Structure formats: C-alpha cells, structure tokens
Coordinates of C-alpha atoms in Angstrom, one line a residue:
M140 CA 113.5 88.9 94.1
A141 CA 115.8 87.5 96.3
A142 CA 115.7 87.9 99.8
T143 CA 119.4 88.2 101.1
T144 CA 119.1 86.5 104.6
T145 CA 117.9 83.3 102.9
T146 CA 120.6 83.5 100.1
T147 CA 123.1 84.2 102.4
S148 CA 122.7 81.7 105.1
F149 CA 121.9 78.8 102.8
K150 CA 125.5 79.7 101.1
A151 CA 126.8 79.5 104.7
A152 CA 125.8 76.0 105.2
L153 CA 127.0 75.1 101.8
L154 CA 130.3 76.3 102.6
S155 CA 130.5 75.1 106.6
T156 CA 130.2 71.3 105.5
P157 CA 133.6 69.7 106.6
S158 CA 133.2 65.9 106.4
I159 CA 133.4 63.9 109.8
S160 CA 136.5 61.4 109.8
S161 CA 135.8 57.8 110.9
S162 CA 137.3 58.0 114.2
T163 CA 135.1 60.8 115.0
K164 CA 132.0 58.8 113.9
S165 CA 133.2 56.1 116.2
T166 CA 132.8 58.0 119.4
V167 CA 129.6 58.9 119.1
L168 CA 127.5 55.6 120.1
K169 CA 124.0 55.1 119.3
T170 CA 121.7 53.0 121.2
R171 CA 118.8 50.8 120.4
F172 CA 115.1 50.8 120.9
T173 CA 114.8 49.8 124.8
S174 CA 111.0 50.6 125.1
S175 CA 108.0 51.9 123.0
S176 CA 108.9 55.4 124.1
S177 CA 113.1 55.3 124.3
S178 CA 115.3 57.2 122.1
R179 CA 117.0 55.3 119.3
Y180 CA 120.4 58.1 119.9
S181 CA 121.8 59.3 122.3
P182 CA 122.3 63.3 122.4
I183 CA 124.9 64.2 120.4
P184 CA 127.7 66.2 121.9
K185 CA 128.2 70.1 120.8
S186 CA 131.7 69.6 120.1
L187 CA 131.2 67.2 117.6
I188 CA 128.4 69.6 115.4
A189 CA 129.7 69.5 112.0
H190 CA 128.3 67.7 109.0
H191 CA 128.7 64.9 106.7
V192 CA 127.8 65.0 103.4
S193 CA 128.0 62.0 100.6
T194 CA 130.3 62.4 97.5
R195 CA 126.7 62.7 95.5
T196 CA 124.8 65.0 97.8
N197 CA 127.8 67.7 97.6
A198 CA 127.9 67.1 93.8
I199 CA 124.1 68.1 93.9
V200 CA 124.9 71.0 96.4
A201 CA 127.3 72.3 93.8
K202 CA 124.8 72.0 90.9
M203 CA 122.0 73.9 93.0
G204 CA 124.1 76.9 93.6
T205 CA 123.1 79.9 95.5
V206 CA 119.5 79.4 96.4
P207 CA 116.8 82.5 95.7
S208 CA 114.2 83.2 98.4
A209 CA 111.9 83.8 95.9
V210 CA 110.7 84.0 92.1
S211 CA 113.9 83.8 89.5
E212 CA 112.1 84.6 86.6
T213 CA 110.7 88.2 85.8
T214 CA 107.2 86.6 84.6
S215 CA 104.3 88.9 86.2
L216 CA 101.7 87.2 88.0
D217 CA 99.6 90.6 87.9
F218 CA 96.3 90.0 86.6
H219 CA 93.1 92.5 85.9
T220 CA 89.5 91.2 86.4
S221 CA 86.4 93.5 86.2
V222 CA 84.2 91.3 88.0
F223 CA 85.7 90.1 91.3
Q224 CA 88.2 92.1 93.9
K225 CA 92.0 91.9 93.6
E226 CA 93.7 91.7 96.9
K227 CA 97.6 91.9 97.2
I228 CA 99.6 90.2 99.9
S229 CA 103.1 90.2 100.7
L230 CA 105.2 86.8 101.2
A231 CA 108.6 86.9 102.2
D232 CA 109.2 90.4 100.5
H233 CA 107.3 89.3 97.5
E234 CA 104.2 91.0 95.9
E235 CA 101.5 88.7 94.9
Y236 CA 97.5 89.1 94.0
I237 CA 95.0 86.9 95.2
V238 CA 91.2 86.8 95.0
R239 CA 89.4 85.6 98.0
G240 CA 86.4 83.3 97.7
G241 CA 82.7 82.8 99.4
R242 CA 79.3 81.6 98.8
H243 CA 78.5 85.8 99.1
L244 CA 80.1 86.3 95.3
F245 CA 77.9 83.6 93.8
P246 CA 75.5 86.5 92.5
L247 CA 78.6 87.7 90.6
L248 CA 78.8 84.3 88.7
D249 CA 76.5 85.5 85.9
D250 CA 78.7 88.6 84.8
A251 CA 82.3 86.0 85.1
F252 CA 80.6 83.6 83.1
K253 CA 79.3 86.2 80.1
G254 CA 78.4 84.9 77.3
I255 CA 78.6 81.4 78.4
K256 CA 75.2 79.4 78.3
Q257 CA 76.5 75.5 78.6
I258 CA 79.6 74.4 81.1
G259 CA 80.7 70.8 79.7
V260 CA 82.5 69.0 82.1
I261 CA 84.1 66.2 80.3
G262 CA 85.0 63.0 82.1
W263 CA 84.1 61.4 85.9
G264 CA 87.2 61.0 87.1
S265 CA 89.5 62.3 90.5
Q266 CA 88.1 66.0 89.7
G267 CA 85.0 65.9 87.6
P268 CA 82.4 64.6 90.0
A269 CA 83.3 67.4 92.5
Q270 CA 83.6 70.2 90.2
A271 CA 80.5 69.4 88.3
Q272 CA 78.5 69.4 91.3
N273 CA 80.0 72.4 93.1
L274 CA 79.5 74.4 89.7
R275 CA 75.5 73.6 89.5
D276 CA 75.2 73.8 93.3
S277 CA 76.7 77.5 93.1
L278 CA 75.1 78.3 89.5
V279 CA 71.5 77.4 91.3
E280 CA 72.1 79.1 94.1
A281 CA 73.1 82.2 92.3
K282 CA 69.8 81.6 90.0
S283 CA 72.2 81.3 87.1
D284 CA 70.4 79.5 83.6
I285 CA 73.5 78.8 82.9
V286 CA 73.6 74.5 82.1
V287 CA 76.5 72.3 83.5
K288 CA 76.6 69.0 81.3
I289 CA 78.4 65.9 82.0
G290 CA 80.0 64.3 79.0
L291 CA 81.2 60.8 78.5
R292 CA 82.2 58.5 76.3
K293 CA 79.4 55.8 75.2
G294 CA 79.3 53.1 77.2
S295 CA 81.2 54.7 80.2
R296 CA 80.4 53.0 83.5
S297 CA 80.5 56.6 85.2
F298 CA 77.4 57.1 83.6
A299 CA 75.6 55.5 86.5
E300 CA 77.2 57.3 89.3
A301 CA 76.6 61.1 87.4
R302 CA 72.7 60.2 87.4
A303 CA 73.3 59.2 91.2
A304 CA 74.6 62.5 91.7
G305 CA 71.6 64.6 89.6
F306 CA 72.7 64.7 86.2
T307 CA 70.8 63.1 83.3
E308 CA 69.9 62.6 79.7
E309 CA 66.4 64.1 80.2
N310 CA 67.2 67.2 81.6
G311 CA 70.4 67.9 78.9
T312 CA 72.9 67.5 81.6
L313 CA 74.0 64.5 80.9
G314 CA 75.2 63.2 77.2
D315 CA 78.0 61.8 75.0
I316 CA 81.4 63.3 75.2
W317 CA 81.9 64.9 71.7
E318 CA 78.3 66.2 71.8
T319 CA 78.7 67.5 74.8
V320 CA 82.4 69.3 73.7
A321 CA 80.4 70.9 70.6
G322 CA 77.6 72.2 72.5
S323 CA 79.9 73.8 75.3
D324 CA 81.2 77.4 75.7
L325 CA 83.5 76.3 78.1
V326 CA 84.8 73.0 78.1
L327 CA 86.1 71.6 81.3
L328 CA 88.5 68.8 80.2
L329 CA 89.1 66.3 83.2
I330 CA 89.7 63.5 81.6
S331 CA 93.1 62.0 83.0
D332 CA 96.3 63.1 81.6
S333 CA 97.1 60.4 79.3
A334 CA 93.7 60.2 77.9
Q335 CA 94.3 63.4 77.2
A336 CA 97.4 63.0 75.3
D337 CA 95.4 60.6 73.1
N338 CA 92.6 62.5 72.5
Y339 CA 93.5 66.4 72.2
E340 CA 93.1 66.4 68.7
K341 CA 89.3 65.4 68.6
V342 CA 88.7 67.4 71.1
F343 CA 90.1 70.4 69.5
S344 CA 88.2 69.4 66.4
H345 CA 85.1 69.7 68.2
M346 CA 85.4 72.9 70.1
K347 CA 83.2 75.9 68.8
P348 CA 85.4 79.0 67.9
N349 CA 85.8 81.5 70.7
S350 CA 85.1 79.0 73.2
I351 CA 86.8 78.8 76.2
L352 CA 89.3 75.2 76.9
G353 CA 89.1 74.9 81.2
L354 CA 91.9 72.6 82.5
S355 CA 92.6 71.5 86.1
H356 CA 96.2 70.8 85.7
G357 CA 98.9 71.9 83.0
F358 CA 99.6 68.8 81.8
L359 CA 98.3 68.6 78.0
L360 CA 100.5 71.9 77.5
G361 CA 103.4 69.8 78.7
H362 CA 102.6 67.2 76.4
L363 CA 102.2 69.4 73.1
Q364 CA 105.2 71.1 73.9
S365 CA 107.2 67.7 73.9
L366 CA 105.7 67.4 70.7
G367 CA 106.4 71.0 69.6
L368 CA 102.7 72.0 69.5
D369 CA 100.4 74.5 71.0
F370 CA 97.0 75.1 71.1
P371 CA 94.4 76.0 68.2
K372 CA 94.6 80.1 68.2
N373 CA 90.5 80.5 67.6
I374 CA 89.9 79.5 71.3
S375 CA 90.7 80.8 74.9
V376 CA 92.7 78.2 77.5
I377 CA 92.2 78.7 80.5
A378 CA 93.3 76.8 84.2
V379 CA 91.8 76.3 87.8
C380 CA 93.5 73.8 89.5
P381 CA 92.6 73.0 92.9
K382 CA 95.0 72.5 95.3
G383 CA 93.4 69.1 96.4
M384 CA 91.6 66.1 95.0
G385 CA 88.1 65.7 93.9
P386 CA 87.0 64.3 97.0
S387 CA 88.4 67.3 98.9
V388 CA 87.0 69.9 96.3
R389 CA 83.2 68.2 96.9
R390 CA 83.5 67.9 100.8
L391 CA 84.7 71.1 102.1
Y392 CA 82.3 72.5 99.6
V393 CA 79.5 70.8 101.5
Q394 CA 81.0 71.7 104.9
G395 CA 80.8 75.4 103.3
K396 CA 77.4 75.5 102.9
E397 CA 77.3 75.9 106.5
I398 CA 80.4 77.8 106.8
N399 CA 81.3 80.5 104.3
G400 CA 84.9 80.1 103.4
A401 CA 85.4 76.3 103.3
G402 CA 86.9 75.0 100.5
I403 CA 89.9 74.1 98.6
N404 CA 92.6 77.1 97.4
A405 CA 93.0 77.0 93.9
S406 CA 95.5 78.7 91.4
F407 CA 94.4 79.8 88.4
A408 CA 96.3 80.8 84.8
V409 CA 95.4 82.4 81.6
H410 CA 97.3 80.7 78.7
Q411 CA 95.3 81.9 75.8
D412 CA 92.6 84.9 75.9
V413 CA 90.9 85.5 72.0
D414 CA 88.6 88.0 73.6
G415 CA 89.4 89.2 76.8
R416 CA 87.1 87.4 79.0
A417 CA 89.4 84.7 80.0
T418 CA 90.3 86.1 83.6
D419 CA 87.0 86.6 84.6
V420 CA 86.0 82.9 83.7
A421 CA 88.5 81.5 85.3
L422 CA 88.1 83.4 88.6
G423 CA 84.6 82.5 88.5
W424 CA 85.1 78.9 87.8
S425 CA 87.4 78.9 91.2
V426 CA 84.8 81.2 93.0
A427 CA 82.1 78.9 92.0
L428 CA 84.6 75.6 93.2
G429 CA 84.3 77.3 96.3
S430 CA 88.0 78.1 96.7
P431 CA 89.0 80.3 99.7
F432 CA 91.3 82.0 97.9
T433 CA 92.6 81.9 94.2
F434 CA 96.2 82.9 93.5
A435 CA 97.6 83.6 89.7
T436 CA 100.4 81.1 87.9
T437 CA 101.0 79.9 84.5
L438 CA 100.2 76.9 83.1
E439 CA 103.9 76.0 82.6
Q440 CA 104.8 76.8 85.8
E441 CA 101.4 74.9 87.3
Y442 CA 102.2 71.6 85.4
K443 CA 105.8 71.7 86.8
S444 CA 104.9 72.2 90.3
D445 CA 101.9 69.8 90.7
I446 CA 103.1 66.8 88.4
F447 CA 106.6 67.2 90.5
G448 CA 104.7 67.9 94.2
E449 CA 102.8 64.4 93.6
R450 CA 105.6 62.8 93.4
G451 CA 107.4 64.5 96.2
I452 CA 105.5 65.2 99.5
L453 CA 102.0 65.2 98.2
L454 CA 102.4 61.2 97.6
G455 CA 105.4 59.6 96.3
A456 CA 108.0 61.2 99.0
V457 CA 105.3 60.4 101.9
H458 CA 104.9 56.7 100.5
G459 CA 108.7 55.9 100.3
V460 CA 109.6 57.7 103.8
V461 CA 106.8 55.9 106.0
E462 CA 107.9 52.5 104.1
C463 CA 111.2 53.4 105.2
L464 CA 110.9 54.3 108.7
F465 CA 108.3 51.5 109.4
R466 CA 111.2 49.1 108.3
R467 CA 113.5 50.2 110.7
Y468 CA 111.5 50.6 113.5
V469 CA 110.2 47.3 113.7
E470 CA 114.2 46.2 112.7
D471 CA 115.0 47.8 116.0
G472 CA 112.6 46.5 118.2
M473 CA 109.6 48.4 118.1
S474 CA 106.2 46.3 117.6
E475 CA 104.3 46.3 114.2
E476 CA 101.3 48.3 115.3
L477 CA 103.9 51.2 117.4
A478 CA 105.5 51.5 114.3
Y479 CA 103.0 52.6 112.5
K480 CA 101.7 54.8 114.8
N481 CA 105.2 56.4 114.9
T482 CA 105.1 56.8 111.1
V483 CA 101.9 56.8 109.0
E484 CA 99.6 58.0 111.8
C485 CA 102.1 60.4 113.6
I486 CA 102.5 62.3 109.9
T487 CA 99.0 62.2 108.8
G488 CA 97.7 62.8 112.1
I489 CA 99.4 65.1 114.6
V490 CA 102.1 66.7 112.1
S491 CA 99.3 67.6 109.5
K492 CA 97.3 68.9 111.9
T493 CA 100.1 71.2 113.8
I494 CA 101.7 72.3 110.3
S495 CA 98.2 73.2 109.6
T496 CA 96.8 75.2 112.1
K497 CA 100.7 76.4 113.5
G498 CA 102.9 75.9 111.0
M499 CA 106.2 73.7 110.7
L500 CA 108.2 75.5 113.5
A501 CA 105.5 74.6 115.9
V502 CA 106.2 71.1 115.3
Y503 CA 109.9 71.8 116.4
N504 CA 109.1 74.0 119.4
S505 CA 106.5 71.6 120.8
L506 CA 108.8 68.6 121.5
S507 CA 110.9 68.3 124.5
E508 CA 115.0 69.4 124.6
E509 CA 115.4 65.6 123.8
G510 CA 112.9 65.5 121.2
K511 CA 114.4 68.5 119.2
K512 CA 117.8 66.8 119.4
R513 CA 116.6 63.8 117.8
F514 CA 114.4 65.9 115.7
E515 CA 117.8 67.7 114.7
V516 CA 119.5 64.3 114.0
A517 CA 116.7 63.4 111.6
Y518 CA 116.8 66.5 110.0
S519 CA 120.2 67.1 109.1
A520 CA 120.6 63.7 107.9
S521 CA 117.3 63.6 105.5
Y522 CA 117.5 67.1 104.1
Y523 CA 119.9 66.6 101.2
P524 CA 119.2 62.7 100.5
C525 CA 115.4 64.1 100.6
M526 CA 116.3 66.9 98.2
E527 CA 118.7 64.9 95.6
I528 CA 115.9 62.9 94.5
L529 CA 113.4 66.4 94.5
Y530 CA 115.8 67.7 92.2
E531 CA 116.1 64.9 90.0
C532 CA 112.3 64.7 90.0
Y533 CA 111.8 68.1 89.3
E534 CA 114.4 68.2 86.2
D535 CA 112.1 65.1 84.5
V536 CA 109.2 66.9 84.7
A537 CA 110.8 70.0 83.4
S538 CA 112.3 68.2 80.6
G539 CA 109.2 65.9 80.1
S540 CA 110.6 63.0 80.4
E541 CA 107.8 62.3 83.1
I542 CA 104.9 63.4 80.8
R543 CA 106.3 61.0 78.2
S544 CA 106.5 58.2 80.9
V545 CA 102.9 58.9 82.0
V546 CA 101.6 58.8 78.3
L547 CA 103.8 55.9 77.4
A548 CA 102.6 54.2 81.0
G549 CA 98.7 54.9 80.0
R550 CA 99.0 52.9 76.9
R551 CA 100.4 49.8 78.4
F552 CA 97.4 49.6 80.3
Y553 CA 95.5 48.0 77.2
E554 CA 96.6 44.9 74.8
K555 CA 98.3 46.0 71.6
E556 CA 101.6 44.7 69.6
G557 CA 100.6 41.2 71.0
L558 CA 101.4 42.4 74.5
P559 CA 99.2 41.5 77.6
A560 CA 98.0 44.5 79.1
F561 CA 99.7 45.7 82.5
P562 CA 97.2 47.7 84.7
M563 CA 98.5 48.8 87.8
G564 CA 98.5 46.7 90.7
K565 CA 97.3 47.4 94.1
I566 CA 99.8 48.2 97.3
D567 CA 97.6 47.5 100.0
Q568 CA 98.0 43.8 100.9
T569 CA 102.0 44.1 102.2
R570 CA 102.1 44.1 105.7
M571 CA 102.5 47.2 106.6
W572 CA 99.7 48.2 105.5
K573 CA 97.6 45.3 106.7
V574 CA 98.9 46.7 109.9
G575 CA 97.3 50.1 109.4
E576 CA 94.2 48.4 109.2
R577 CA 94.5 47.1 112.7
V578 CA 95.3 50.2 114.0
R579 CA 92.7 52.3 112.6
A580 CA 90.3 49.5 113.7
T581 CA 90.9 50.3 116.9
R582 CA 91.7 53.9 116.8
A583 CA 89.7 56.3 118.9
K584 CA 87.9 58.8 117.3
D585 CA 90.2 61.7 117.6
D586 CA 93.5 60.2 118.1
L587 CA 95.9 61.8 115.9
G588 CA 98.7 59.5 117.0
P589 CA 102.1 60.3 118.5
L590 CA 104.4 62.9 118.2
C591 CA 107.4 60.8 117.5
P592 CA 110.6 63.4 117.0
F593 CA 112.6 61.3 114.5
T594 CA 109.8 60.8 111.9
S595 CA 108.7 64.5 112.4
G596 CA 112.2 65.3 111.4
V597 CA 112.3 63.4 108.7
F598 CA 108.9 64.6 107.2
V599 CA 110.1 68.3 107.9
A600 CA 112.9 68.0 106.1
L601 CA 111.2 66.7 102.9
M602 CA 109.1 69.3 103.0
M603 CA 111.9 71.8 103.5
A604 CA 113.7 70.4 100.8
Q605 CA 110.6 70.6 98.2
I606 CA 110.0 74.2 99.2
E607 CA 113.6 74.9 98.3
V608 CA 113.8 73.5 94.8
L609 CA 110.7 74.9 94.0
R610 CA 111.9 78.1 95.3
K611 CA 115.3 77.9 93.0
K612 CA 113.0 77.0 90.1
G613 CA 111.0 80.5 90.4
H614 CA 108.0 79.5 91.5
S615 CA 105.9 81.7 93.4
Y616 CA 105.7 81.6 97.2
S617 CA 101.7 80.5 97.0
E618 CA 102.5 78.0 94.7
I619 CA 105.2 76.9 96.9
I620 CA 103.4 77.0 99.9
N621 CA 100.3 75.4 98.7
E622 CA 101.9 72.7 96.4
S623 CA 104.3 71.3 99.6
L624 CA 102.5 72.1 102.8
I625 CA 98.6 73.2 101.9
E626 CA 97.9 71.0 99.7
A627 CA 99.2 67.9 102.0
V628 CA 98.3 68.6 105.6
D629 CA 94.8 70.0 104.2
S630 CA 93.4 67.9 102.1
L631 CA 95.7 64.5 101.1
N632 CA 96.9 63.9 104.8
P633 CA 93.5 63.4 106.3
F634 CA 92.2 61.6 104.0
M635 CA 95.5 59.0 104.0
H636 CA 94.7 59.2 108.1
A637 CA 91.2 57.9 107.5
R638 CA 91.9 55.2 105.0
G639 CA 95.6 54.7 104.9
V640 CA 98.5 56.1 102.7
S641 CA 98.0 53.0 100.7
F642 CA 94.1 53.7 100.1
M643 CA 95.5 57.2 98.4
V644 CA 98.3 55.3 96.3
D645 CA 95.8 52.7 94.8
N646 CA 93.1 55.2 94.0
C647 CA 94.1 58.8 93.5
S648 CA 94.6 59.9 89.8
T649 CA 96.4 58.0 87.1
T650 CA 99.5 60.8 87.0
A651 CA 99.9 60.7 90.8
R652 CA 99.6 56.9 91.4
L653 CA 102.1 56.2 88.6
G654 CA 104.3 58.9 90.3
S655 CA 104.3 57.2 93.1
R656 CA 104.9 53.8 92.5
K657 CA 107.8 55.2 90.5
W658 CA 109.4 57.7 92.9
A659 CA 108.7 56.3 96.2
P660 CA 111.5 53.5 96.6
R661 CA 114.1 56.3 95.1
F662 CA 113.1 58.2 98.6
D663 CA 112.8 54.3 100.3
Y664 CA 116.2 54.0 99.3
N665 CA 118.3 57.5 99.3
L666 CA 116.9 57.8 102.9
T667 CA 117.8 54.1 103.9
Q668 CA 121.0 54.3 102.1
Q669 CA 122.3 57.7 103.0
A670 CA 120.1 59.1 105.8
F671 CA 119.8 56.4 108.3
V672 CA 123.5 55.3 107.7
A673 CA 124.8 58.7 108.6
V674 CA 123.1 58.7 111.8
D675 CA 124.0 55.0 112.8
S676 CA 127.6 55.8 112.0
G677 CA 127.0 59.1 114.4
A678 CA 127.1 61.9 111.9
P679 CA 126.9 64.9 113.9
I680 CA 124.1 67.4 113.2
N681 CA 124.8 70.5 110.5
Q682 CA 123.5 73.4 112.7
D683 CA 123.7 76.0 109.9
L684 CA 121.1 73.9 108.1
I685 CA 119.1 74.1 111.5
S686 CA 119.7 77.7 112.1
N687 CA 118.6 78.2 108.3
F688 CA 115.2 76.2 109.2
L689 CA 114.3 77.8 112.4
S690 CA 114.8 81.3 110.2
D691 CA 113.9 80.8 106.7
P692 CA 111.2 83.1 105.7
V693 CA 109.0 80.7 104.2
H694 CA 107.5 80.6 107.8
E695 CA 106.4 84.1 107.8
S696 CA 104.9 83.3 104.5
I697 CA 103.0 80.0 105.9
E698 CA 101.7 82.4 108.7
V699 CA 100.1 85.0 106.0
C700 CA 98.3 81.9 103.8
A701 CA 96.9 79.9 107.5
K702 CA 95.0 83.1 107.5
L703 CA 93.5 82.5 104.2
R704 CA 93.3 78.7 104.8
P705 CA 89.6 77.4 105.1
T706 CA 88.0 78.4 108.1
V707 CA 87.1 74.6 109.1
D708 CA 89.1 71.4 109.0
I709 CA 88.0 69.2 106.4
S710 CA 85.7 66.1 108.1
V711 CA 86.8 62.7 106.7
P712 CA 85.0 59.9 108.3
P713 CA 86.9 56.1 108.6
D714 CA 84.5 55.0 105.6
A715 CA 85.2 58.1 103.4
D716 CA 84.6 56.7 99.8
F717 CA 86.8 58.2 97.6
V718 CA 87.4 55.1 94.9
R719 CA 87.6 56.8 91.7
P720 CA 84.7 55.1 89.3
E721 CA 86.5 53.1 86.9
L722 CA 88.7 51.7 89.8
R723 CA 85.5 50.1 91.2
Q724 CA 85.7 46.7 89.4
Y725 CA 89.0 46.4 91.0
S726 CA 88.0 47.1 94.7

C-alpha cells in the first residue's frame, strides 16, 4: 500500500542526481581539525548543491527502482485471539494489529496455554536463560501449575548456570535435552542456529504429535527451505521473537516487576496450526516474556529482517561505521580518546538516547546550524554507500546464501576432515577497543558522550537506508521500526555503551557474531572508499536526500511506536555481565 509522497520524493531524488565535475569539486575546500571542537569541513555554498553518485551507486539505485512506503505484498498480518485484546494501529497509513502486554495479563496465561502442562526450553545460550526465567516467574505469579523445564545436552557446562538460576533435576525443571523435548507440550528451541540446522531431524522425531514447536528466530525455516523441506505436519509451529538480546529481555522484565510494562517488544508468527491453539499460545508466550507490545509477522519475513538487521545497524554495520570513523578522526588529528568519544560514545550514548525517546529528527533538530550542515554532508555522502551493502546483504539472506554460510561456519568450529578447528577469535584487543576501556574507566555515570554532527549523519543515514531496503522488500512498519531502530537504541546500544561495541561483537549469538565479522569490513571499506572520498573531494549535498529524510512518513510511525515503548529505560551498569555460558571459557 504505497504512500504517494514517499514514492514521489524518492523518485525525485533518483532523477535529480547530476554528477559534479572535477573543476567544481576543486572549488570546495576542506579544512582540517584544529581543535577538539572544530569542524572538519567548511560550509558548502548553496550554489554548489548537487549530488555526486558513483557508477556503482547509480546501478544500485536503478536496480532498486521506485520504493513503496509500506508492505508491497498482499499477505494479511491480521489474526484472531480468543484470550487477549487485539488493537489496531495506523503506521504510515497502513493498518496493523498488536497486542499490548503487561503483568496484569498474567492471570490469562493458563487460558492462553490451554492443553500445555510442560514448556521445554531447549538451550542455555543468548535467549534461553532470559526466556526460561521470565516464563517461570510469570507462571508462578499467575499461580499456574505449568512446568518450565530446561533441556541441555549431557555434559553441558550450562547445567551449573541453570541450577544457579533455580532449575534443578530434583524438582523436575532441568534435564536431558531429548527427554525434555519428548515430555513437553510446547518446545522452545533456543539452541544456536547452526545447532538447529544439525539437530532438527532428531528434535522433530522426539516431539509428541499435536505438540507445539516454538522458535525465537526463523532461521530454521530458511535452512529447511534451502533443502526443499518443511516442518512435520503433525505439530504446530510458532515463533515469538524478542527485539533484543536475551540479557535485555531478562533485565527489563526484572525492572518491570517494579514498573508494569517494562520489557522488550516482540514479533510473533504462526507458521503451522494443527488444532487452532497456535495464536493464543504464541501471544501468551510473548506476554509471559514481558513484551510491552507484540506485533504479527511471518516466519519467513522474520528471519529475513532479523538476520539482515543484525548484519546491518544492529551490529555489523555499526561496528564497521565506528571503526572507519575512529580511524578517520585520529588521522585527522583528534586524540584517540576524543575520537572514541565522538564515534562509539556518541552513537551508543546521546544519539541512541535521543532516537529512543524523541526520534531521528530530534537528533538533527538539536544541532546548531553549522552542525546541521556537517550532518547533511555526512548523511548525503553515506546514504547510498550504506544502502549498497545493505541491499546486497538482504539479497544474500533472502537467497539462503547467508544461512548456508552460518551453517558451514558452525561446522568449522570443530576439527574434521583432517583440518583444525577454527572457532571465532575476539576483537577486543585492537587499539580502538583498548582506548574504549580507558574512556569508560574515567567516564561519569550519566555521561552519554558528545553529539558529533558528522558521526550522527553517518549513523542516521545508515538507519534510514536500512529502513528503505526493508520497506522496499515488503516488511511491515512494525517490523521495520523494531529491527532498524527500537532494537538498536533500546536494547543493544545501551549494552554497547556500558561495555563497548567489541564486547557485543564478541559475546552475542553465534549467527550475529559471524555476521558482524563478515559484513562490518564491507561497511568500513565502502564508507572509506566512497563516502569519505566524496566528502574530501567536496561533493555537494544531495538536497533531495535531505528533504526526503526530513519528510519521510517513517517519523510519524516512530512516534506511534514510541508511545508503545517500554515505560522505563533499560538500566545497564558498567559491569553488566552478558557473556554467554559457552564463551566463559575463553574470557
């Protein structure tokens, strides 16, 4: 359902992109940093407003074509629930349906989980600990008899941590993975994506007929599709996908015990429903996790947006952005500490806080006139180089290439075929991240870092480019905003601000860690080789891009979603520990 204003303005941006001659470029002089607060670039004269687009970028723009501002496919995301209250919201003139959460809904959980006596949580990685504890605590508060049981492989190091969280063999809440699968009415498969790909057949064979398989990621569907397979027809398949990593899901839930409504938003999907219970079970699962609001998607759309998002602004792209900006600022004469503050601290601190509470436009509007010009220079130069990589990344995910890459990488973690094991290394010992340790050691408690106009322009351009790709690919606005904005600024970036981007890259899910290592250099190179070269050569600002940014209907949708955000900000202390159990041996 296209919104005419967005389609027209985007087309205008594509049609009004004359290249700038070398003689014109030479008339725009750049300046160098002379102090910590000086501008790198002199203001660009209005008479030189045009746009410099490389040959590669022109090809991408032509391939993208006209861009719709809403879902381009006709799949309905409406749903029926007999337990919870469904609410209609309007995002960019597109109607969507959500269910609001809250602890006052916990008494409805038994109705939502009708026919379920045991929920088996399989795995103790990124999502497992948070979801198991949240479900258990919610069901206890609801005075339910439903058992939440953890299933782990024999000999797993995670048994000790599960016991420390209150799950034990003695009370029947901790046991062998296959016994747990076989004895559960709802099986939440929260092992790593590569492990799912290697063990799905055994999981399916152990599940009871008419039981329900619950996923928090659509990766397994993508893997099965790549093999020409599907799920068994005698089970229901649902998904509840929190828009944040496991530690955020748990931390905000705990905060929600004091303030109702604190939590992490989630999407839900019903892929297969054998007996009519699937929707209410999925919604009950999401409410029990503490989701402030739950929106509908499909399992296919979820895995495409999720795998793509974590390679984009959620992790891979932001990693590449801060690396190249830090290097650029230091080469330009900034001290390393100041360069770190103007990159990582800026993005994970003040920019994320502003976007979370007021939206992207507030970042731009809070700048001085000179700051707005530097923002526009960065935004104009970075938007298409970011979109080029994002577009390629989405296509790799949608085609199954990225999924196959993750599966194969997981198998290289172990010795086989006479070749050594190649587990992922860590990045936190390089110069930038050691500087970050020094900066955080002396940082005041509530210091959110400086608002650097150039850094802000690059980051917001990345965010808008990701929004545009997802919009073109037919995702709902709820999914677009949560995957491109809310998950970044309300879940991941606060942890990055507390511990650094490198800590996140080294300790998040296996799929995300692999994606960041693969795609971060691509963003780094493209910005360095295209965007920064364009800026240094004096390429004028593309005013159509800036106008489109300022008037994009996504901002109104963000305002609607902001009213549905958690009622409190996530609290992350500097010593926040979210190292996954299986990674502790390397810490």
